[in-house]
Amino acid sequence: MREVYLDYSATTPVKKEVLDAMLPYFTQEFGNPSSLYRKGRESRAALEKARKQVADLIGANDREIFFTSGGTESDNWAVKGVAFANKSKGNHIITTKIEHHALLHTCEYLEENGFEVTYLDVDKYGKIDLNDFENAIRDTTILVSIIFANNEIGTIQPIKEIGEITRKRGIIFHTDAVQALGNVDINVNEMNIDLLSMSAHKIYGPKGIGALYVNRKVKLPNFMHGGAQEYKRRAGTENVTGIIGFGKAAELAKESLHEHIKKVTDLRNYFIQSVMEKIDEVTLNGHPTDRLPGNINMTFAYVEGETILLYLDVHGISASSGSACSSSSFQASHVLQAIGIPLENALSSIRFTVGDFTTKEDLDYVVETLMVITDKYRSISPFYKKKG
Ligand SMILES: *Cc1c(COP(=O)(O)O)cnc(C)c1O
């Protein structure tokens, strides 16, 4: 049976070059980077090279990159760190209704601990309104955290414009760029970003490794207390192989950024066009153009999303309804709710995300499978009326 993976936003396979870069550091080159003898120094050198590779992908200085266990940890560190460090200045945080749970649940935790959080609305495409944003700023606002590109609907926010406002007002600006990384040209200095979360496994690197960019002017409390690793900010022996894999993945992402964006955008548009042509009553969720190259989020009216997913799974196709974290429950995703999709449509929505290993033939097979399933389930729906 054919296998088609269309869930690149949930995770990506590790590229061969990435694995090859990692392998020696499991065996021959296993030294602890904190050790002063040759074996340690070699691990240290490889680790510092990776730090530079990650920094280069976002236009940062390598001294501003701190490795973490992934996007979730980076979000936690950034938001809790800024909040607790600036408590004497204020207790107000601005974010959006369409953040990843790593951010939303961290904000809820802060609300339980005396902070006030404004969750900005978004329009039907998933974008915040810059005037609403400026109006939400208070004298007590200490942090703005806005997702760079949404993981469910792919909408890309006006990050540079947000950064101009926060810089002018002297407010710290964090962005969760886990989905944007390697898919959008990011420059932290041009975009006035103070803190930025990254994760390796969304850019063809290994799982369990990520980083937080911290602008050198931002004071952020240390996250883990212990040894002197990560300039004493995040103690614990480094995930050396993971870091090396992340570095290599970042290097590859930088080298092929424009080619990758073009290729994946073409695949995305090909799929959208083909589905729209062959299946009726399908709508695309999210922004028509300001969206992640590989993101397709669609509502198939009159067919339950979970039914589609199960059927696709039986036919070797992996896709997702909403975000992976909520796929075990039947609640409508908070993101689809925020863009005003009615409940029944939200429950009929599927996220397909394409990537570097997707082919047009894969997509043709998925479209054919979708035609069969929508026909089959719509024919037994009391509400569906076939057109023509
Ligand atoms: C995947 C993801 C995360 C979590 O990253 P992990 O490395 O899996 O912890 C955070 N934010 C967004 C937008 C993501 O897509």
CSV table of C-alpha atoms and ligand atoms in Angstrom, one decimal:
chain,number,residue,atom,x,y,z
A,1,MET,CA,0.0,0.0,0.0
A,2,ARG,CA,1.1,3.5,-0.8
A,3,GLU,CA,2.1,5.6,2.2
A,4,VAL,CA,1.7,9.4,2.1
A,5,TYR,CA,2.7,11.6,5.0
A,6,LEU,CA,1.0,14.9,5.0
A,7,ASP,CA,1.6,16.0,8.5
A,8,TYR,CA,4.9,17.9,8.3
A,9,SER,CA,3.6,20.5,10.8
A,10,ALA,CA,3.3,17.7,13.5
A,11,THR,CA,6.9,16.6,12.9
A,12,THR,CA,9.3,15.9,10.0
A,13,PRO,CA,11.6,13.0,9.2
A,14,VAL,CA,15.3,13.5,10.0
A,15,LYS,CA,17.2,14.2,6.8
A,16,LYS,CA,20.0,11.8,5.9
A,17,GLU,CA,22.7,14.6,6.1
A,18,VAL,CA,21.4,15.5,9.5
A,19,LEU,CA,21.6,11.9,10.8
A,20,ASP,CA,25.1,11.5,9.3
A,21,ALA,CA,26.3,14.6,11.1
A,22,MET,CA,24.9,13.2,14.4
A,23,LEU,CA,26.1,9.6,14.2
A,24,PRO,CA,29.8,10.0,15.2
A,25,TYR,CA,28.8,11.9,18.4
A,26,PHE,CA,27.0,8.9,19.7
A,27,THR,CA,30.0,6.6,19.6
A,28,GLN,CA,33.6,7.7,18.9
A,29,GLU,CA,33.1,11.4,19.7
A,30,PHE,CA,31.1,10.9,22.9
A,31,GLY,CA,33.0,13.4,25.1
A,32,ASN,CA,31.3,15.7,27.5
A,33,PRO,CA,31.6,19.2,26.1
A,34,SER,CA,32.5,20.5,29.6
A,35,SER,CA,35.6,18.2,29.8
A,36,LEU,CA,38.9,19.9,29.2
A,37,TYR,CA,40.7,17.1,27.4
A,38,ARG,CA,40.6,16.5,23.6
A,39,LYS,CA,37.4,14.4,23.5
A,40,GLY,CA,35.6,17.1,25.5
A,41,ARG,CA,37.0,19.9,23.4
A,42,GLU,CA,35.9,18.2,20.2
A,43,SER,CA,32.3,17.9,21.4
A,44,ARG,CA,32.4,21.5,22.5
A,45,ALA,CA,33.6,22.6,19.1
A,46,ALA,CA,30.8,20.7,17.3
A,47,LEU,CA,28.3,22.1,19.7
A,48,GLU,CA,29.5,25.7,19.2
A,49,LYS,CA,29.4,25.2,15.4
A,50,ALA,CA,25.8,24.1,15.7
A,51,ARG,CA,25.0,27.2,17.7
A,52,LYS,CA,26.4,29.3,14.9
A,53,GLN,CA,24.4,27.4,12.3
A,54,VAL,CA,21.1,28.0,14.3
A,55,ALA,CA,22.0,31.7,14.8
A,56,ASP,CA,22.6,32.1,11.1
A,57,LEU,CA,19.2,30.9,10.2
A,58,ILE,CA,17.5,33.8,12.0
A,59,GLY,CA,20.2,36.5,11.6
A,60,ALA,CA,21.3,36.3,15.2
A,61,ASN,CA,24.6,36.2,17.0
A,62,ASP,CA,25.6,32.8,18.3
A,63,ARG,CA,25.9,34.2,21.9
A,64,GLU,CA,22.1,34.8,21.7
A,65,ILE,CA,21.2,31.2,21.1
A,66,PHE,CA,20.4,28.9,24.1
A,67,PHE,CA,19.6,25.2,23.5
A,68,THR,CA,16.5,23.8,25.1
A,69,SER,CA,14.5,20.5,24.9
A,70,GLY,CA,12.2,22.0,22.2
A,71,GLY,CA,9.6,24.6,21.3
A,72,THR,CA,7.6,23.9,24.4
A,73,GLU,CA,10.5,24.6,26.8
A,74,SER,CA,11.5,27.7,24.8
A,75,ASP,CA,8.0,29.1,25.1
A,76,ASN,CA,7.8,28.3,28.8
A,77,TRP,CA,11.2,29.9,29.5
A,78,ALA,CA,10.6,33.0,27.5
A,79,VAL,CA,7.1,33.8,28.9
A,80,LYS,CA,7.5,32.8,32.5
A,81,GLY,CA,11.0,34.3,32.6
A,82,VAL,CA,10.0,37.7,31.3
A,83,ALA,CA,6.9,37.7,33.5
A,84,PHE,CA,8.6,36.9,36.8
A,85,ALA,CA,11.7,39.1,36.0
A,86,ASN,CA,9.5,42.2,35.3
A,87,LYS,CA,6.9,41.8,38.1
A,88,SER,CA,7.9,45.1,39.7
A,89,LYS,CA,7.2,46.9,36.4
A,90,GLY,CA,3.9,45.5,35.6
A,91,ASN,CA,1.7,42.4,35.4
A,92,HIS,CA,0.2,42.6,31.9
A,93,ILE,CA,0.9,40.3,29.0
A,94,ILE,CA,-0.6,40.5,25.4
A,95,THR,CA,-0.9,37.4,23.3
A,96,THR,CA,-3.5,36.0,20.8
A,97,LYS,CA,-6.3,33.5,20.8
A,98,ILE,CA,-4.6,31.4,18.3
A,99,GLU,CA,-1.3,30.5,20.1
A,100,HIS,CA,0.0,27.0,20.4
A,101,HIS,CA,-0.9,25.3,23.7
A,102,ALA,CA,2.7,25.6,24.9
A,103,LEU,CA,2.0,29.4,25.0
A,104,LEU,CA,-1.7,29.4,26.0
A,105,HIS,CA,-1.3,27.1,28.9
A,106,THR,CA,1.8,28.9,30.1
A,107,CYS,CA,-0.3,32.2,30.0
A,108,GLU,CA,-3.1,30.4,32.0
A,109,TYR,CA,-0.5,29.4,34.6
A,110,LEU,CA,0.6,33.0,34.8
A,111,GLU,CA,-3.0,34.2,35.3
A,112,GLU,CA,-3.3,31.9,38.3
A,113,ASN,CA,-0.2,33.6,39.6
A,114,GLY,CA,-1.3,37.2,39.5
A,115,PHE,CA,-0.7,38.2,35.9
A,116,GLU,CA,-3.3,39.7,33.6
A,117,VAL,CA,-3.4,38.4,30.0
A,118,THR,CA,-5.1,40.0,27.0
A,119,TYR,CA,-5.9,37.4,24.3
A,120,LEU,CA,-6.2,39.3,21.0
A,121,ASP,CA,-8.9,38.4,18.6
A,122,VAL,CA,-8.0,37.6,15.0
A,123,ASP,CA,-9.9,38.2,11.8
A,124,LYS,CA,-11.5,35.5,9.6
A,125,TYR,CA,-8.1,34.8,8.1
A,126,GLY,CA,-6.4,34.5,11.4
A,127,LYS,CA,-4.6,37.8,11.5
A,128,ILE,CA,-4.4,40.2,14.4
A,129,ASP,CA,-5.4,43.8,13.9
A,130,LEU,CA,-2.5,46.2,14.6
A,131,ASN,CA,-4.8,48.9,15.9
A,132,ASP,CA,-6.5,46.5,18.3
A,133,PHE,CA,-3.0,45.4,19.4
A,134,GLU,CA,-1.8,49.0,20.0
A,135,ASN,CA,-5.0,49.8,21.9
A,136,ALA,CA,-4.4,46.8,24.2
A,137,ILE,CA,-1.1,48.0,25.4
A,138,ARG,CA,-1.2,49.4,28.9
A,139,ASP,CA,1.4,51.1,31.1
A,140,THR,CA,1.7,47.8,32.9
A,141,THR,CA,2.4,45.7,29.7
A,142,ILE,CA,5.7,43.9,30.2
A,143,LEU,CA,5.5,41.3,27.4
A,144,VAL,CA,4.0,40.7,24.0
A,145,SER,CA,4.0,37.1,22.7
A,146,ILE,CA,2.6,36.5,19.3
A,147,ILE,CA,2.9,33.3,17.2
A,148,PHE,CA,4.9,33.9,14.0
A,149,ALA,CA,2.9,31.5,11.9
A,150,ASN,CA,0.0,29.4,13.1
A,151,ASN,CA,0.4,25.6,13.3
A,152,GLU,CA,-3.2,24.8,12.3
A,153,ILE,CA,-4.2,27.3,9.6
A,154,GLY,CA,-0.7,28.5,8.6
A,155,THR,CA,-1.5,32.3,8.9
A,156,ILE,CA,1.6,34.4,9.1
A,157,GLN,CA,1.4,37.5,11.4
A,158,PRO,CA,2.7,41.0,10.6
A,159,ILE,CA,5.8,40.3,12.8
A,160,LYS,CA,7.9,43.2,11.7
A,161,GLU,CA,5.1,45.7,12.3
A,162,ILE,CA,4.4,44.2,15.7
A,163,GLY,CA,8.2,44.5,16.5
A,164,GLU,CA,8.2,48.2,15.5
A,165,ILE,CA,5.4,48.9,18.0
A,166,THR,CA,7.0,46.9,20.9
A,167,ARG,CA,10.4,48.5,20.3
A,168,LYS,CA,9.0,52.0,20.3
A,169,ARG,CA,7.0,51.3,23.5
A,170,GLY,CA,9.9,49.5,25.2
A,171,ILE,CA,8.0,46.3,25.6
A,172,ILE,CA,9.7,42.9,25.3
A,173,PHE,CA,8.5,40.9,22.2
A,174,HIS,CA,8.6,37.1,22.1
A,175,THR,CA,7.4,35.0,19.1
A,176,ASP,CA,6.9,31.3,18.8
A,177,ALA,CA,8.5,30.7,15.4
A,178,VAL,CA,8.5,26.9,15.6
A,179,GLN,CA,6.4,26.7,12.4
A,180,ALA,CA,7.9,29.7,10.6
A,181,LEU,CA,11.5,28.5,11.0
A,182,GLY,CA,12.8,27.2,7.7
A,183,ASN,CA,9.6,28.3,6.0
A,184,VAL,CA,9.8,32.1,6.2
A,185,ASP,CA,12.9,34.3,5.9
A,186,ILE,CA,13.4,35.4,9.5
A,187,ASN,CA,15.8,38.1,10.7
A,188,VAL,CA,15.4,38.9,14.4
A,189,ASN,CA,17.2,42.3,14.1
A,190,GLU,CA,15.2,43.6,11.1
A,191,MET,CA,12.0,42.3,12.8
A,192,ASN,CA,12.8,43.8,16.3
A,193,ILE,CA,12.3,40.4,17.9
A,194,ASP,CA,13.6,40.0,21.4
A,195,LEU,CA,12.9,36.4,22.1
A,196,LEU,CA,12.2,33.6,19.6
A,197,SER,CA,11.3,29.9,20.1
A,198,MET,CA,12.5,27.2,17.8
A,199,SER,CA,12.3,23.4,17.5
A,200,ALA,CA,14.5,21.0,15.5
A,201,HIS,CA,11.9,18.3,14.7
A,202,LYS,CA,9.8,20.7,12.6
A,203,ILE,CA,12.8,21.4,10.2
A,204,TYR,CA,14.0,17.9,9.5
A,205,GLY,CA,16.0,17.6,12.7
A,206,PRO,CA,15.7,15.3,15.7
A,207,LYS,CA,13.0,15.5,18.4
A,208,GLY,CA,13.6,16.8,21.9
A,209,ILE,CA,15.9,19.6,20.9
A,210,GLY,CA,15.2,23.3,20.3
A,211,ALA,CA,16.5,26.7,21.1
A,212,LEU,CA,15.5,30.1,22.5
A,213,TYR,CA,16.9,33.2,20.9
A,214,VAL,CA,17.5,35.9,23.6
A,215,ASN,CA,18.4,39.3,22.4
A,216,ARG,CA,21.5,40.3,24.5
A,217,LYS,CA,19.7,43.4,25.8
A,218,VAL,CA,16.9,41.3,27.4
A,219,LYS,CA,17.3,40.2,31.0
A,220,LEU,CA,15.9,36.7,31.3
A,221,PRO,CA,16.3,34.6,34.5
A,222,ASN,CA,18.2,31.3,34.2
A,223,PHE,CA,15.9,28.4,33.5
A,224,MET,CA,17.7,25.4,35.0
A,225,HIS,CA,20.0,25.7,37.9
A,226,GLY,CA,23.0,23.5,38.2
A,227,GLY,CA,26.2,23.4,36.1
A,228,ALA,CA,27.6,26.1,33.9
A,229,GLN,CA,26.1,24.8,30.6
A,230,GLU,CA,24.6,27.3,28.1
A,231,TYR,CA,26.4,30.2,29.7
A,232,LYS,CA,24.9,29.1,33.1
A,233,ARG,CA,21.4,29.8,31.8
A,234,ARG,CA,20.2,26.3,31.2
A,235,ALA,CA,22.1,23.9,33.3
A,236,GLY,CA,22.5,20.2,32.5
A,237,THR,CA,24.8,18.2,30.2
A,238,GLU,CA,23.9,19.3,26.7
A,239,ASN,CA,22.0,17.0,24.2
A,240,VAL,CA,25.1,17.0,22.0
A,241,THR,CA,23.8,14.8,19.2
A,242,GLY,CA,20.5,16.6,19.2
A,243,ILE,CA,22.2,20.0,19.0
A,244,ILE,CA,24.5,18.8,16.2
A,245,GLY,CA,21.5,17.5,14.3
A,246,PHE,CA,19.6,20.8,14.9
A,247,GLY,CA,22.6,22.7,13.6
A,248,LYS,CA,22.9,20.7,10.5
A,249,ALA,CA,19.1,20.9,9.8
A,250,ALA,CA,19.4,24.7,10.3
A,251,GLU,CA,22.3,24.9,7.9
A,252,LEU,CA,20.3,22.9,5.2
A,253,ALA,CA,17.2,25.0,5.8
A,254,LYS,CA,19.2,28.2,5.3
A,255,GLU,CA,20.9,27.0,2.1
A,256,SER,CA,17.7,25.8,0.5
A,257,LEU,CA,15.2,28.3,2.0
A,258,HIS,CA,14.0,30.0,-1.2
A,259,GLU,CA,14.0,26.7,-3.2
A,260,HIS,CA,12.1,25.0,-0.4
A,261,ILE,CA,9.5,27.8,-0.1
A,262,LYS,CA,9.0,27.7,-3.9
A,263,LYS,CA,8.7,23.9,-4.1
A,264,VAL,CA,6.4,23.5,-1.2
A,265,THR,CA,4.2,26.5,-2.1
A,266,ASP,CA,3.7,24.9,-5.6
A,267,LEU,CA,2.7,21.6,-4.1
A,268,ARG,CA,0.3,23.3,-1.7
A,269,ASN,CA,-1.3,25.3,-4.5
A,270,TYR,CA,-1.5,22.2,-6.7
A,271,PHE,CA,-3.3,20.3,-3.9
A,272,ILE,CA,-5.7,23.1,-3.1
A,273,GLN,CA,-6.6,23.6,-6.8
A,274,SER,CA,-7.0,20.0,-7.4
A,275,VAL,CA,-9.3,19.4,-4.4
A,276,MET,CA,-11.4,22.5,-5.2
A,277,GLU,CA,-11.8,21.3,-8.8
A,278,LYS,CA,-12.8,17.8,-7.9
A,279,ILE,CA,-14.8,18.0,-4.7
A,280,ASP,CA,-17.6,20.5,-4.1
A,281,GLU,CA,-18.4,22.4,-0.9
A,282,VAL,CA,-14.8,22.6,0.3
A,283,THR,CA,-13.5,25.8,1.8
A,284,LEU,CA,-9.9,26.7,2.6
A,285,ASN,CA,-9.3,28.0,6.1
A,286,GLY,CA,-6.7,30.6,6.9
A,287,HIS,CA,-5.2,33.4,4.8
A,288,PRO,CA,-5.2,32.9,1.0
A,289,THR,CA,-1.6,34.1,0.6
A,290,ASP,CA,0.1,35.0,3.9
A,291,ARG,CA,0.3,31.4,4.9
A,292,LEU,CA,3.0,28.8,5.5
A,293,PRO,CA,4.2,27.3,2.2
A,294,GLY,CA,3.1,23.8,3.2
A,295,ASN,CA,-0.1,24.4,5.0
A,296,ILE,CA,-3.6,23.4,3.7
A,297,ASN,CA,-6.5,23.5,6.1
A,298,MET,CA,-9.8,22.6,4.6
A,299,THR,CA,-13.4,22.1,5.6
A,300,PHE,CA,-15.2,19.3,3.8
A,301,ALA,CA,-18.9,20.2,4.6
A,302,TYR,CA,-21.2,17.3,5.7
A,303,VAL,CA,-18.4,14.9,6.4
A,304,GLU,CA,-16.9,14.5,9.9
A,305,GLY,CA,-13.2,15.2,10.1
A,306,GLU,CA,-12.5,12.2,12.3
A,307,THR,CA,-14.2,9.9,9.7
A,308,ILE,CA,-12.0,11.4,6.9
A,309,LEU,CA,-8.9,10.9,9.0
A,310,LEU,CA,-9.7,7.3,9.8
A,311,TYR,CA,-10.4,6.5,6.2
A,312,LEU,CA,-7.2,8.2,5.0
A,313,ASP,CA,-5.3,6.3,7.6
A,314,VAL,CA,-6.7,3.0,6.3
A,315,HIS,CA,-5.4,4.1,2.9
A,316,GLY,CA,-1.9,4.9,4.2
A,317,ILE,CA,-2.4,8.6,4.4
A,318,SER,CA,-1.4,10.7,7.5
A,319,ALA,CA,-3.1,14.0,8.1
A,320,SER,CA,-4.4,15.8,11.1
A,321,SER,CA,-7.6,17.4,12.4
A,322,GLY,CA,-6.7,20.7,14.1
A,323,SER,CA,-3.5,20.2,16.1
A,324,ALA,CA,-2.0,16.9,17.1
A,325,CYS,CA,-2.5,17.7,20.8
A,326,SER,CA,-6.3,17.9,20.4
A,327,SER,CA,-6.8,15.0,18.0
A,328,SER,CA,-7.7,12.6,20.8
A,329,SER,CA,-10.8,14.8,21.7
A,330,PHE,CA,-13.7,15.9,19.6
A,331,GLN,CA,-13.6,19.5,20.6
A,332,ALA,CA,-13.4,22.1,17.9
A,333,SER,CA,-9.9,23.6,17.7
A,334,HIS,CA,-9.5,27.0,19.5
A,335,VAL,CA,-7.9,28.3,16.3
A,336,LEU,CA,-10.8,27.4,14.1
A,337,GLN,CA,-13.2,28.9,16.7
A,338,ALA,CA,-11.2,32.1,16.8
A,339,ILE,CA,-11.5,32.6,13.0
A,340,GLY,CA,-15.3,32.2,13.4
A,341,ILE,CA,-15.7,28.8,11.7
A,342,PRO,CA,-19.1,27.3,12.9
A,343,LEU,CA,-18.8,24.3,15.1
A,344,GLU,CA,-20.0,21.7,12.5
A,345,ASN,CA,-17.6,23.1,9.9
A,346,ALA,CA,-14.7,23.1,12.4
A,347,LEU,CA,-15.4,19.4,13.1
A,348,SER,CA,-15.3,18.8,9.3
A,349,SER,CA,-11.8,20.3,8.9
A,350,ILE,CA,-8.6,18.6,8.1
A,351,ARG,CA,-5.0,19.9,8.1
A,352,PHE,CA,-2.7,18.6,5.4
A,353,THR,CA,0.9,19.8,5.6
A,354,VAL,CA,3.3,19.1,2.7
A,355,GLY,CA,7.1,19.1,2.8
A,356,ASP,CA,10.3,18.4,1.1
A,357,PHE,CA,9.6,14.7,0.4
A,358,THR,CA,6.0,15.2,-0.9
A,359,THR,CA,5.4,14.5,-4.6
A,360,LYS,CA,2.5,15.5,-7.0
A,361,GLU,CA,1.8,11.8,-7.4
A,362,ASP,CA,1.3,11.5,-3.6
A,363,LEU,CA,-1.1,14.4,-3.8
A,364,ASP,CA,-3.1,12.9,-6.7
A,365,TYR,CA,-3.5,9.8,-4.7
A,366,VAL,CA,-4.8,11.7,-1.7
A,367,VAL,CA,-7.2,13.7,-3.8
A,368,GLU,CA,-8.6,10.5,-5.3
A,369,THR,CA,-9.0,9.0,-1.9
A,370,LEU,CA,-10.8,12.2,-0.7
A,371,MET,CA,-13.2,12.0,-3.6
A,372,VAL,CA,-14.2,8.5,-2.7
A,373,ILE,CA,-14.7,9.3,1.0
A,374,THR,CA,-16.6,12.5,0.6
A,375,ASP,CA,-18.9,10.9,-2.0
A,376,LYS,CA,-19.5,7.9,0.2
A,377,TYR,CA,-20.4,9.9,3.4
A,378,ARG,CA,-22.2,12.7,1.7
A,379,SER,CA,-24.5,10.2,0.0
A,380,ILE,CA,-25.8,9.1,3.4
A,381,SER,CA,-26.0,12.6,4.8
A,382,PRO,CA,-29.6,13.9,5.1
A,383,PHE,CA,-28.3,17.5,4.7
A,384,TYR,CA,-26.2,17.2,1.6
A,385,LYS,CA,-27.6,18.0,-1.9
A,386,LYS,CA,-25.4,17.1,-4.8
A,387,LYS,CA,-24.9,20.0,-7.2
A,388,GLY,CA,-25.8,19.8,-10.9
B,1,LIG,C1,5.4,21.9,17.6
B,1,LIG,C2,5.2,23.3,18.1
B,1,LIG,C3,5.6,23.6,19.4
B,1,LIG,C4,6.1,22.6,20.3
B,1,LIG,O1,7.5,22.3,20.0
B,1,LIG,P1,8.1,20.9,20.6
B,1,LIG,O2,9.5,21.0,20.2
B,1,LIG,O3,7.3,19.8,20.1
B,1,LIG,O4,8.0,21.1,22.1
B,1,LIG,C5,5.4,24.9,19.8
B,1,LIG,N1,4.8,25.8,19.0
B,1,LIG,C6,4.4,25.5,17.8
B,1,LIG,C7,3.8,26.6,16.9
B,1,LIG,C8,4.6,24.2,17.3
B,1,LIG,O5,4.1,24.0,16.0
